[in-house]
XYZ file of N, CA and C in Angstrom:
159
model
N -118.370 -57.768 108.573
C -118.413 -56.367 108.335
C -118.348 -56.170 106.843
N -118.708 -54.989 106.480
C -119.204 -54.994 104.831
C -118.597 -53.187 105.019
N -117.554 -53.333 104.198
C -116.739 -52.255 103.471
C -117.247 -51.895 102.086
N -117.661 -50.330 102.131
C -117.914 -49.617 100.839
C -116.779 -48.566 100.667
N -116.553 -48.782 99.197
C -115.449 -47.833 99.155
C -115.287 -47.399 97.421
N -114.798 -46.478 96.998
C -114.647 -45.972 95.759
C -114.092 -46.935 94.821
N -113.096 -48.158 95.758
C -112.098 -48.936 94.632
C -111.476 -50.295 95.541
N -111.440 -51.219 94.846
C -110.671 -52.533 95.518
C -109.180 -52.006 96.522
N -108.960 -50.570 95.661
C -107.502 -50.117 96.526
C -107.704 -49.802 97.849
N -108.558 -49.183 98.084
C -109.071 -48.183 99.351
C -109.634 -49.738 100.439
N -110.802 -50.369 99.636
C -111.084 -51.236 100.437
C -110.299 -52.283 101.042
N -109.424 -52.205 99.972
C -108.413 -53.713 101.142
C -107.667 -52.786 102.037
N -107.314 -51.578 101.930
C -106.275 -50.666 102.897
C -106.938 -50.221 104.167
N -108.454 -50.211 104.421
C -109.464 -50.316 105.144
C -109.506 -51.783 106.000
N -109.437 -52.817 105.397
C -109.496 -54.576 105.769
C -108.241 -54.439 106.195
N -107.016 -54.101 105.730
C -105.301 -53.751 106.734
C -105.688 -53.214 107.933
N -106.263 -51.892 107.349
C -105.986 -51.196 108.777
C -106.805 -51.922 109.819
N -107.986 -52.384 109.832
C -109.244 -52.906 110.658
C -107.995 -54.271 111.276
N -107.589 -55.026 110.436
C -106.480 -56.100 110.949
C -105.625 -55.515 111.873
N -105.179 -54.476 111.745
C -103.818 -53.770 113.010
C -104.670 -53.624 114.155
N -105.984 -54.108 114.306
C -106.874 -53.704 115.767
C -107.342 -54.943 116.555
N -107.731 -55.677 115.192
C -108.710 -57.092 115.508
C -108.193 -57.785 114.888
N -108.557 -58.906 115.739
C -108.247 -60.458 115.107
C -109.541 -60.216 113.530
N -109.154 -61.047 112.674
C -110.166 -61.080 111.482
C -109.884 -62.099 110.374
N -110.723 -62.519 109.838
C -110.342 -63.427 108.776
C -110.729 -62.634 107.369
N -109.922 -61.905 106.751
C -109.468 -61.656 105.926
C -110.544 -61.931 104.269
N -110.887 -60.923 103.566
C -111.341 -61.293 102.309
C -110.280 -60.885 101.007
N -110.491 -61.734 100.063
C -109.471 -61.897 98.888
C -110.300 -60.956 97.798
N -111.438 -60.864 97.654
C -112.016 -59.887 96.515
C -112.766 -59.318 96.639
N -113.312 -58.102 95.963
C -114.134 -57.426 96.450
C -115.668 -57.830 95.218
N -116.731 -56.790 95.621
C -118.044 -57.283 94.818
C -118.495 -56.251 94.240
N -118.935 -55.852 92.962
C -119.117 -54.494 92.473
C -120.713 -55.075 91.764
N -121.662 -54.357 92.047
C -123.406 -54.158 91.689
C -123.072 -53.401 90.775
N -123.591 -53.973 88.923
C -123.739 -53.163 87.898
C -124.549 -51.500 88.203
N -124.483 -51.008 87.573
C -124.711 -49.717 87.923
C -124.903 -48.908 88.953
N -124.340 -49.432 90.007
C -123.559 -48.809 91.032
C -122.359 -48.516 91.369
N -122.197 -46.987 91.934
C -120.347 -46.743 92.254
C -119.852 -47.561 93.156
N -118.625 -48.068 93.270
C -117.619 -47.987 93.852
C -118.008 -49.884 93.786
N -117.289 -50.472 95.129
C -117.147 -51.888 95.382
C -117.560 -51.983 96.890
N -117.759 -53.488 96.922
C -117.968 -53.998 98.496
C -117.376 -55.069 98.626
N -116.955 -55.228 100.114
C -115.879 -56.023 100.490
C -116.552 -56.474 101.744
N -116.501 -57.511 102.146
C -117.119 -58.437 103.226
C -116.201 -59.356 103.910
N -115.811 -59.028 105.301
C -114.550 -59.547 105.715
C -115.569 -59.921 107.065
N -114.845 -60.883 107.487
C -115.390 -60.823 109.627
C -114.247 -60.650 110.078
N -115.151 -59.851 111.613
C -113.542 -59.897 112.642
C -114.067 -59.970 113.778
N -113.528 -60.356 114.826
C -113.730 -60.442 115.999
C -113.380 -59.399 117.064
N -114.367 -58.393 117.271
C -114.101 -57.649 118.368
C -113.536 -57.379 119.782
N -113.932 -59.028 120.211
C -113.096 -59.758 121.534
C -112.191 -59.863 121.531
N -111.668 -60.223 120.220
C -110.237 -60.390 120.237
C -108.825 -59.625 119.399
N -107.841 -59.113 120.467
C -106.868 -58.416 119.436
C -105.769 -59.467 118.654
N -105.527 -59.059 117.687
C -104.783 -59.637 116.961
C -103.389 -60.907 117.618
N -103.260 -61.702 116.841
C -102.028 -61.823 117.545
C -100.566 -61.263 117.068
N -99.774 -61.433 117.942
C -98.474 -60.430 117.651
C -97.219 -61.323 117.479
């Protein structure tokens, strides 16, 4: 899944929240395209499966 968002802040709080639903493996940084707004963040998760607890 590929997160757009205004700022590295918003996007990892987006990759949290998506984690409190689904299992997921997690991304460490985000990717910002010169003269374009904001950042992108590229995480996977697995829909089949909920997290474990």
């Amino acid at each position: 899944m590929e997160i757009a968002a205004a700022d590295d802040e918003t996007a990892f709080a987006i990759q949290e929240l998506l984690a409190t639903r689904w299992a997921i493996a997690p991304a460490d940084r985000t990717t910002h395209e010169p003269g374009e707004p904001g950042v992108r963040l590229r995480c996977h998760l697995d829909l089949r499966q909920q997290p474990e607890a």
